GROMACS .gro file of C-alpha atoms in nm:
model
  385
    1MET     CA    1   7.499   4.679   8.112
    2ALA     CA    2   7.750   4.824   8.357
    3PHE     CA    3   7.671   5.166   8.503
    4SER     CA    4   7.976   5.321   8.333
    5GLU     CA    5   7.862   5.183   7.996
    6SER     CA    6   7.528   5.359   8.029
    7LEU     CA    7   7.686   5.703   8.054
    8ILE     CA    8   7.664   5.922   7.744
    9SER     CA    9   7.923   6.196   7.719
   10LYS     CA   10   7.805   6.539   7.605
   11LEU     CA   11   8.155   6.600   7.466
   12PRO     CA   12   8.266   6.255   7.347
   13ALA     CA   13   8.535   6.379   7.110
   14SER     CA   14   8.708   6.618   7.349
   15PRO     CA   15   9.084   6.553   7.351
   16GLU     CA   16   9.304   6.601   7.653
   17ASN     CA   17   9.342   6.970   7.726
   18ILE     CA   18   9.679   7.079   7.585
   19PHE     CA   19   9.743   7.320   7.873
   20SER     CA   20   9.691   7.048   8.132
   21LYS     CA   21   9.902   6.808   7.928
   22MET     CA   22  10.200   7.039   7.887
   23SER     CA   23  10.188   7.166   8.245
   24GLY     CA   24  10.169   6.805   8.362
   25LEU     CA   25  10.478   6.722   8.157
   26ALA     CA   26  10.652   7.032   8.291
   27ASN     CA   27  10.590   6.914   8.647
   28ARG     CA   28  10.698   6.558   8.570
   29TYR     CA   29  11.026   6.662   8.407
   30ASN     CA   30  11.092   6.961   8.636
   31ALA     CA   31  11.081   7.190   8.333
   32ILE     CA   32  11.051   7.568   8.303
   33ASN     CA   33  10.681   7.616   8.237
   34MET     CA   34  10.630   7.870   7.960
   35SER     CA   35  10.327   7.682   7.833
   36GLN     CA   36  10.030   7.781   8.048
   37GLY     CA   37   9.929   8.145   8.038
   38PHE     CA   38   9.982   8.258   8.391
   39PRO     CA   39  10.210   8.549   8.491
   40GLY     CA   40  10.518   8.475   8.697
   41PHE     CA   41  10.478   8.791   8.901
   42LYS     CA   42  10.327   8.856   9.242
   43SER     CA   43  10.005   9.050   9.271
   44ASP     CA   44  10.050   9.407   9.386
   45ASP     CA   45  10.077   9.416   9.766
   46ARG     CA   46   9.838   9.709   9.775
   47LEU     CA   47   9.573   9.508   9.592
   48LYS     CA   48   9.616   9.217   9.833
   49GLU     CA   49   9.591   9.455  10.128
   50LEU     CA   50   9.268   9.594   9.987
   51VAL     CA   51   9.122   9.243   9.971
   52TYR     CA   52   9.231   9.177  10.329
   53LYS     CA   53   9.081   9.508  10.443
   54ALA     CA   54   8.749   9.423  10.277
   55MET     CA   55   8.747   9.090  10.459
   56LYS     CA   56   8.823   9.256  10.793
   57ASP     CA   57   8.554   9.516  10.724
   58GLY     CA   58   8.296   9.240  10.697
   59TYR     CA   59   8.235   9.212  10.323
   60ASN     CA   60   8.221   8.832  10.335
   61GLN     CA   61   7.864   8.755  10.234
   62TYR     CA   62   7.699   8.747   9.891
   63ALA     CA   63   7.751   9.043   9.662
   64PRO     CA   64   7.469   9.159   9.434
   65LEU     CA   65   7.414   8.931   9.133
   66ALA     CA   66   7.570   9.172   8.881
   67GLY     CA   67   7.844   9.290   9.116
   68ILE     CA   68   7.879   9.570   9.367
   69PRO     CA   69   7.778   9.914   9.231
   70GLU     CA   70   8.114  10.074   9.318
   71LEU     CA   71   8.307   9.833   9.095
   72ARG     CA   72   8.058   9.850   8.811
   73GLU     CA   73   8.090  10.229   8.818
   74GLU     CA   74   8.470  10.213   8.798
   75ILE     CA   75   8.463   9.971   8.504
   76VAL     CA   76   8.214  10.189   8.319
   77LYS     CA   77   8.441  10.492   8.373
   78LYS     CA   78   8.741  10.299   8.243
   79ILE     CA   79   8.566  10.187   7.926
   80GLU     CA   80   8.429  10.534   7.859
   81ALA     CA   81   8.775  10.689   7.901
   82LEU     CA   82   8.943  10.434   7.675
   83HIS     CA   83   8.677  10.371   7.409
   84ASP     CA   84   8.429  10.657   7.433
   85LYS     CA   85   8.146  10.415   7.506
   86LYS     CA   86   7.913  10.467   7.802
   87TYR     CA   87   7.759  10.153   7.951
   88HIS     CA   88   7.491  10.177   8.216
   89PRO     CA   89   7.637  10.046   8.543
   90ASP     CA   90   7.303   9.908   8.663
   91SER     CA   91   7.197   9.711   8.358
   92GLU     CA   92   7.489   9.656   8.119
   93ILE     CA   93   7.772   9.504   8.322
   94THR     CA   94   7.824   9.184   8.522
   95LEU     CA   95   8.114   9.069   8.738
   96THR     CA   96   8.197   8.706   8.663
   97ALA     CA   97   8.412   8.417   8.783
   98GLY     CA   98   8.680   8.496   8.531
   99ALA     CA   99   8.627   8.573   8.163
  100SER     CA  100   8.568   8.201   8.102
  101GLN     CA  101   8.243   8.211   8.297
  102ALA     CA  102   8.138   8.525   8.112
  103ILE     CA  103   8.201   8.350   7.780
  104ASN     CA  104   8.015   8.040   7.896
  105SER     CA  105   7.714   8.239   8.012
  106ALA     CA  106   7.708   8.447   7.693
  107ILE     CA  107   7.713   8.146   7.460
  108SER     CA  108   7.467   7.951   7.674
  109ALA     CA  109   7.225   8.243   7.679
  110PHE     CA  110   7.195   8.280   7.304
  111VAL     CA  111   7.302   7.969   7.115
  112HIS     CA  112   7.018   7.727   7.045
  113PRO     CA  113   7.033   7.381   6.886
  114GLY     CA  114   7.116   7.418   6.518
  115ASP     CA  115   7.252   7.771   6.548
  116GLU     CA  116   7.585   7.832   6.377
  117VAL     CA  117   7.870   8.009   6.555
  118ILE     CA  118   8.169   8.136   6.355
  119ILE     CA  119   8.499   8.072   6.532
  120PHE     CA  120   8.836   8.184   6.400
  121LYS     CA  121   9.111   7.923   6.425
  122PRO     CA  122   9.348   7.896   6.600
  123ALA     CA  123   9.109   7.958   6.886
  124TYR     CA  124   9.119   7.939   7.262
  125ASP     CA  125   8.988   7.595   7.341
  126ILE     CA  126   8.674   7.671   7.544
  127TYR     CA  127   8.463   7.836   7.272
  128GLU     CA  128   8.383   7.529   7.067
  129PRO     CA  129   8.289   7.290   7.351
  130ILE     CA  130   8.046   7.544   7.498
  131VAL     CA  131   7.884   7.591   7.157
  132LYS     CA  132   7.846   7.214   7.119
  133ILE     CA  133   7.706   7.164   7.470
  134ASN     CA  134   7.430   7.408   7.376
  135GLY     CA  135   7.354   7.226   7.053
  136GLY     CA  136   7.521   7.485   6.833
  137ILE     CA  137   7.731   7.415   6.526
  138PRO     CA  138   8.085   7.560   6.519
  139VAL     CA  139   8.176   7.707   6.180
  140HIS     CA  140   8.553   7.734   6.152
  141ILE     CA  141   8.752   7.995   5.965
  142GLN     CA  142   9.129   7.952   5.958
  143LEU     CA  143   9.329   8.269   6.010
  144GLN     CA  144   9.566   8.307   5.717
  145GLY     CA  145   9.940   8.238   5.715
  146LYS     CA  146  10.189   8.274   5.994
  147GLU     CA  147  10.069   8.629   6.059
  148TYR     CA  148   9.713   8.504   6.122
  149LYS     CA  149   9.515   8.752   5.915
  150VAL     CA  150   9.137   8.742   5.870
  151ASP     CA  151   9.006   8.670   5.520
  152TRP     CA  152   8.692   8.882   5.536
  153GLU     CA  153   8.562   8.746   5.206
  154GLU     CA  154   8.562   8.400   5.361
  155VAL     CA  155   8.380   8.538   5.663
  156LYS     CA  156   8.117   8.690   5.434
  157ALA     CA  157   8.079   8.357   5.253
  158LYS     CA  158   8.039   8.164   5.580
  159ILE     CA  159   7.765   8.388   5.720
  160SER     CA  160   7.425   8.229   5.667
  161ASP     CA  161   7.070   8.263   5.793
  162LYS     CA  162   7.169   8.014   6.063
  163THR     CA  163   7.457   8.226   6.196
  164ARG     CA  164   7.371   8.321   6.552
  165MET     CA  165   7.707   8.445   6.679
  166ILE     CA  166   8.061   8.533   6.577
  167VAL     CA  167   8.343   8.498   6.829
  168ILE     CA  168   8.649   8.721   6.805
  169ASN     CA  169   8.954   8.743   7.030
  170THR     CA  170   9.181   9.046   7.026
  171PRO     CA  171   9.462   9.062   7.127
  172HIS     CA  172   9.467   8.703   7.009
  173ASN     CA  173   9.563   8.390   7.196
  174PRO     CA  174   9.765   8.195   7.086
  175SER     CA  175   9.913   8.399   6.800
  176GLY     CA  176   9.977   8.734   6.973
  177THR     CA  177   9.820   8.920   6.679
  178ILE     CA  178   9.560   9.197   6.702
  179LEU     CA  179   9.260   9.306   6.502
  180THR     CA  180   9.313   9.648   6.344
  181LYS     CA  181   9.064   9.930   6.308
  182ALA     CA  182   9.022   9.827   5.944
  183ASP     CA  183   8.937   9.473   6.057
  184MET     CA  184   8.676   9.599   6.300
  185LEU     CA  185   8.520   9.822   6.037
  186GLN     CA  186   8.501   9.526   5.800
  187LEU     CA  187   8.328   9.325   6.069
  188GLU     CA  188   8.094   9.612   6.145
  189SER     CA  189   7.997   9.631   5.779
  190LEU     CA  190   7.935   9.255   5.754
  191LEU     CA  191   7.712   9.247   6.061
  192LYS     CA  192   7.509   9.555   5.969
  193ASN     CA  193   7.140   9.474   5.922
  194THR     CA  194   7.178   9.124   6.069
  195ASN     CA  195   7.068   8.971   6.398
  196ILE     CA  196   7.409   8.819   6.463
  197ILE     CA  197   7.554   8.859   6.812
  198LEU     CA  198   7.923   8.939   6.850
  199LEU     CA  199   8.114   8.778   7.137
  200SER     CA  200   8.439   8.968   7.183
  201ASP     CA  201   8.701   8.806   7.405
  202GLU     CA  202   8.926   9.095   7.511
  203VAL     CA  203   9.103   8.950   7.813
  204TYR     CA  204   9.440   9.088   7.699
  205GLU     CA  205   9.298   9.435   7.628
  206HIS     CA  206   9.570   9.615   7.826
  207ILE     CA  207   9.862   9.409   7.694
  208ILE     CA  208   9.934   9.559   7.352
  209PHE     CA  209  10.264   9.680   7.210
  210ASP     CA  210  10.458   9.916   6.985
  211GLY     CA  211  10.223  10.209   7.037
  212LYS     CA  212   9.925  10.030   6.887
  213LYS     CA  213   9.574  10.086   7.020
  214HIS     CA  214   9.343   9.809   7.133
  215GLN     CA  215   9.040   9.805   6.904
  216SER     CA  216   8.760   9.706   7.138
  217ALA     CA  217   8.419   9.614   7.005
  218SER     CA  218   8.294   9.874   7.255
  219ALA     CA  219   8.453  10.151   7.046
  220PHE     CA  220   8.247  10.082   6.732
  221PRO     CA  221   7.882  10.191   6.767
  222GLN     CA  222   7.734   9.937   6.527
  223LEU     CA  223   7.933   9.658   6.691
  224SER     CA  224   7.874   9.760   7.052
  225GLU     CA  225   7.497   9.749   6.997
  226ARG     CA  226   7.525   9.372   6.939
  227ALA     CA  227   7.849   9.290   7.127
  228ILE     CA  228   7.917   9.106   7.450
  229VAL     CA  229   8.268   9.211   7.556
  230CYS     CA  230   8.447   8.986   7.804
  231ALA     CA  231   8.745   9.093   8.014
  232SER     CA  232   8.970   8.955   8.287
  233PHE     CA  233   9.115   9.103   8.605
  234GLY     CA  234   9.325   8.788   8.639
  235LYS     CA  235   9.513   8.846   8.315
  236THR     CA  236   9.543   9.219   8.381
  237PHE     CA  237   9.662   9.217   8.741
  238HIS     CA  238   9.874   8.898   8.766
  239ASN     CA  239   9.623   8.696   8.968
  240THR     CA  240   9.466   8.435   8.740
  241GLY     CA  241   9.390   8.216   9.042
  242TRP     CA  242   9.145   8.472   9.174
  243LYS     CA  243   8.912   8.400   8.878
  244MET     CA  244   8.769   8.749   8.849
  245GLY     CA  245   8.640   8.900   8.527
  246TYR     CA  246   8.343   9.082   8.382
  247CYS     CA  247   8.138   9.136   8.070
  248VAL     CA  248   7.957   9.436   7.928
  249ALA     CA  249   7.672   9.432   7.678
  250PRO     CA  250   7.353   9.621   7.586
  251GLU     CA  251   7.075   9.573   7.839
  252VAL     CA  252   6.868   9.353   7.606
  253LEU     CA  253   7.157   9.104   7.592
  254MET     CA  254   7.265   9.137   7.953
  255LYS     CA  255   6.920   9.046   8.082
  256GLU     CA  256   6.958   8.704   7.920
  257ILE     CA  257   7.315   8.660   8.045
  258TRP     CA  258   7.197   8.731   8.401
  259LYS     CA  259   6.964   8.431   8.384
  260PHE     CA  260   7.258   8.197   8.327
  261HIS     CA  261   7.490   8.386   8.559
  262GLU     CA  262   7.238   8.349   8.841
  263ILE     CA  263   7.206   7.971   8.815
  264THR     CA  264   7.579   7.920   8.755
  265VAL     CA  265   7.740   8.123   9.033
  266PHE     CA  266   7.478   8.385   9.135
  267CYS     CA  267   7.758   8.627   9.225
  268VAL     CA  268   8.136   8.635   9.261
  269ASN     CA  269   8.394   8.705   9.532
  270HIS     CA  270   8.272   9.000   9.738
  271PRO     CA  271   8.592   9.119   9.913
  272MET     CA  272   8.785   9.106   9.585
  273GLN     CA  273   8.520   9.321   9.420
  274ARG     CA  274   8.566   9.579   9.697
  275ALA     CA  275   8.941   9.572   9.640
  276PHE     CA  276   8.919   9.616   9.263
  277ALA     CA  277   8.669   9.901   9.301
  278GLU     CA  278   8.932  10.095   9.492
  279TYR     CA  279   9.231   9.975   9.289
  280LEU     CA  280   9.085  10.081   8.951
  281LYS     CA  281   9.066  10.441   9.067
  282ASP     CA  282   9.436  10.462   8.980
  283SER     CA  283   9.439  10.422   8.601
  284GLU     CA  284   9.815  10.363   8.599
  285THR     CA  285   9.749  10.016   8.736
  286TYR     CA  286   9.643   9.914   8.384
  287LEU     CA  287   9.778  10.192   8.160
  288SER     CA  288  10.134  10.100   8.257
  289LEU     CA  289  10.097   9.740   8.139
  290PRO     CA  290  10.187   9.785   7.769
  291ASN     CA  291  10.535   9.916   7.858
  292PHE     CA  292  10.580   9.658   8.133
  293TYR     CA  293  10.504   9.363   7.906
  294GLN     CA  294  10.676   9.506   7.600
  295GLU     CA  295  10.997   9.520   7.803
  296LYS     CA  296  10.947   9.150   7.880
  297ARG     CA  297  10.881   9.065   7.517
  298ASP     CA  298  11.181   9.262   7.395
  299TYR     CA  299  11.407   9.116   7.662
  300PHE     CA  300  11.309   8.760   7.570
  301LEU     CA  301  11.356   8.821   7.197
  302GLU     CA  302  11.693   8.985   7.253
  303GLN     CA  303  11.810   8.680   7.449
  304ILE     CA  304  11.721   8.443   7.164
  305LYS     CA  305  11.823   8.659   6.868
  306ASP     CA  306  12.118   8.431   6.785
  307THR     CA  307  11.904   8.119   6.747
  308ARG     CA  308  11.752   7.985   6.426
  309PHE     CA  309  11.401   8.038   6.560
  310LYS     CA  310  11.215   8.280   6.333
  311VAL     CA  311  11.013   8.551   6.505
  312ILE     CA  312  10.730   8.788   6.427
  313PRO     CA  313  10.718   9.000   6.745
  314SER     CA  314  10.396   8.959   6.937
  315ALA     CA  315  10.162   9.257   6.892
  316GLY     CA  316   9.966   9.183   7.208
  317THR     CA  317   9.906   8.930   7.489
  318TYR     CA  318  10.202   8.789   7.681
  319PHE     CA  319  10.260   8.511   7.429
  320GLN     CA  320  10.529   8.485   7.163
  321LEU     CA  321  10.527   8.237   6.876
  322LEU     CA  322  10.860   8.090   6.772
  323ASP     CA  323  10.892   7.934   6.426
  324TYR     CA  324  11.131   7.638   6.440
  325SER     CA  325  11.104   7.532   6.073
  326GLU     CA  326  11.476   7.593   6.012
  327ILE     CA  327  11.570   7.364   6.303
  328THR     CA  328  11.365   7.048   6.247
  329SER     CA  329  11.079   6.908   6.040
  330GLU     CA  330  10.924   6.736   6.343
  331SER     CA  331  10.560   6.805   6.414
  332ASP     CA  332  10.503   7.081   6.666
  333ILE     CA  333  10.347   6.835   6.912
  334LEU     CA  334  10.648   6.603   6.902
  335PHE     CA  335  10.893   6.893   6.915
  336ALA     CA  336  10.711   7.047   7.213
  337GLU     CA  337  10.722   6.714   7.396
  338LYS     CA  338  11.091   6.677   7.311
  339LEU     CA  339  11.165   7.021   7.457
  340VAL     CA  340  11.005   6.921   7.786
  341LYS     CA  341  11.151   6.574   7.817
  342GLU     CA  342  11.503   6.639   7.689
  343TYR     CA  343  11.558   7.010   7.761
  344GLN     CA  344  11.315   7.086   8.048
  345LEU     CA  345  11.131   7.369   7.872
  346ALA     CA  346  10.753   7.361   7.824
  347SER     CA  347  10.565   7.542   7.547
  348ILE     CA  348  10.238   7.497   7.358
  349PRO     CA  349  10.218   7.349   7.004
  350VAL     CA  350   9.993   7.576   6.798
  351SER     CA  351   9.858   7.307   6.563
  352VAL     CA  352   9.616   7.180   6.828
  353PHE     CA  353   9.415   7.502   6.782
  354ASN     CA  354   9.407   7.496   6.400
  355ILE     CA  355   9.164   7.344   6.151
  356ASN     CA  356   9.270   6.987   6.081
  357ASN     CA  357   9.564   7.046   6.317
  358GLN     CA  358   9.745   7.249   6.050
  359ASP     CA  359  10.110   7.250   6.155
  360LEU     CA  360  10.303   7.568   6.077
  361LYS     CA  361  10.602   7.462   6.291
  362GLN     CA  362  10.530   7.715   6.566
  363LEU     CA  363  10.538   7.691   6.943
  364ARG     CA  364  10.378   7.938   7.185
  365PHE     CA  365  10.581   8.066   7.479
  366CYS     CA  366  10.448   8.273   7.769
  367PHE     CA  367  10.699   8.552   7.842
  368ALA     CA  368  10.514   8.687   8.148
  369LYS     CA  369  10.802   8.569   8.365
  370GLU     CA  370  11.084   8.715   8.571
  371ASN     CA  371  11.400   8.786   8.372
  372GLU     CA  372  11.582   8.504   8.549
  373THR     CA  373  11.328   8.258   8.408
  374LEU     CA  374  11.353   8.412   8.063
  375ASP     CA  375  11.733   8.382   8.081
  376LYS     CA  376  11.712   8.011   8.163
  377ALA     CA  377  11.465   7.952   7.882
  378ALA     CA  378  11.686   8.143   7.637
  379GLU     CA  379  11.987   7.933   7.733
  380ILE     CA  380  11.793   7.621   7.639
  381LEU     CA  381  11.670   7.769   7.311
  382LEU     CA  382  12.024   7.871   7.221
  383LYS     CA  383  12.138   7.511   7.269
  384ILE     CA  384  11.859   7.383   7.046
  385GLY     CA  385  11.876   7.633   6.764
   0.00000   0.00000   0.00000
């Protein structure tokens, strides 16, 4: 037997990552890349200068495992101001290598072989593989219709004595929808008197529109007592390549997360932590984001208003779904590939995230771009539809 034939994949059924695929096509065809979720804006010069200063000041060795105290304190203050929840900076917060590492550590810490984990589809594509690697069983629930609503009766029916964790994501990628206060109260009621852990992916917490309020799991006492909330500085401050995030959770949960955090990365970028600790002191750095991104959303939608694409304006995130069902009956995967190859515009087909690849004829576009880029994309969409 050849060496390669003896290898046994832990994720044998994993398809090619759609983000890598579409970005690869965008590069090959010199297309406008509105597929992958990275902002087209420069990081604030002040933030970069703070990182440089920290490097010059000698903060270039390991940080503490959970993160430097100054940054943990600032994050705790932010959460308390926004959600009236006080986390202990010494025992209930960890700085991570992006939210993805926080999610990985959280699932790895608590999901055992045979445990069930409820995942709402469409879902960001890292949840399920991490569950499977740890021997868990993903239990899928499809969000309903083109507005992606939760059927809480179905959730209730899917909860069993094997349910170890429920994963939520609000604001939601890829749909751009949000969970309402009523949704969170429903979830709180369902989880009451259970031992189920809630993993709340809130990386787009500061990107929410039309005067709506982000409903963090931290803000609901009976959820926060069982919730691991994951967040991202990369998404918030236009620097996804820095891979900086954090998670907060009750001490009893965080102690277990630390065990996996320690053997995965031990700690994360020290000078960047110093920079963020100073930068977060100005709350406008994140409180101004809803207006900033809503202007981008509205500008993009105004530019394409004369097309046949149907739109439900994004409620949060920097993603907008466009419904092309009045333009063609092609599958979303084929239509997305056609847009790249023939029109030089890259997007993400939503069906790849749905149960049984349910195709609602929708493509996801990232509008976190300069207006010039949005103009060029709109010109292409006007030609198509």
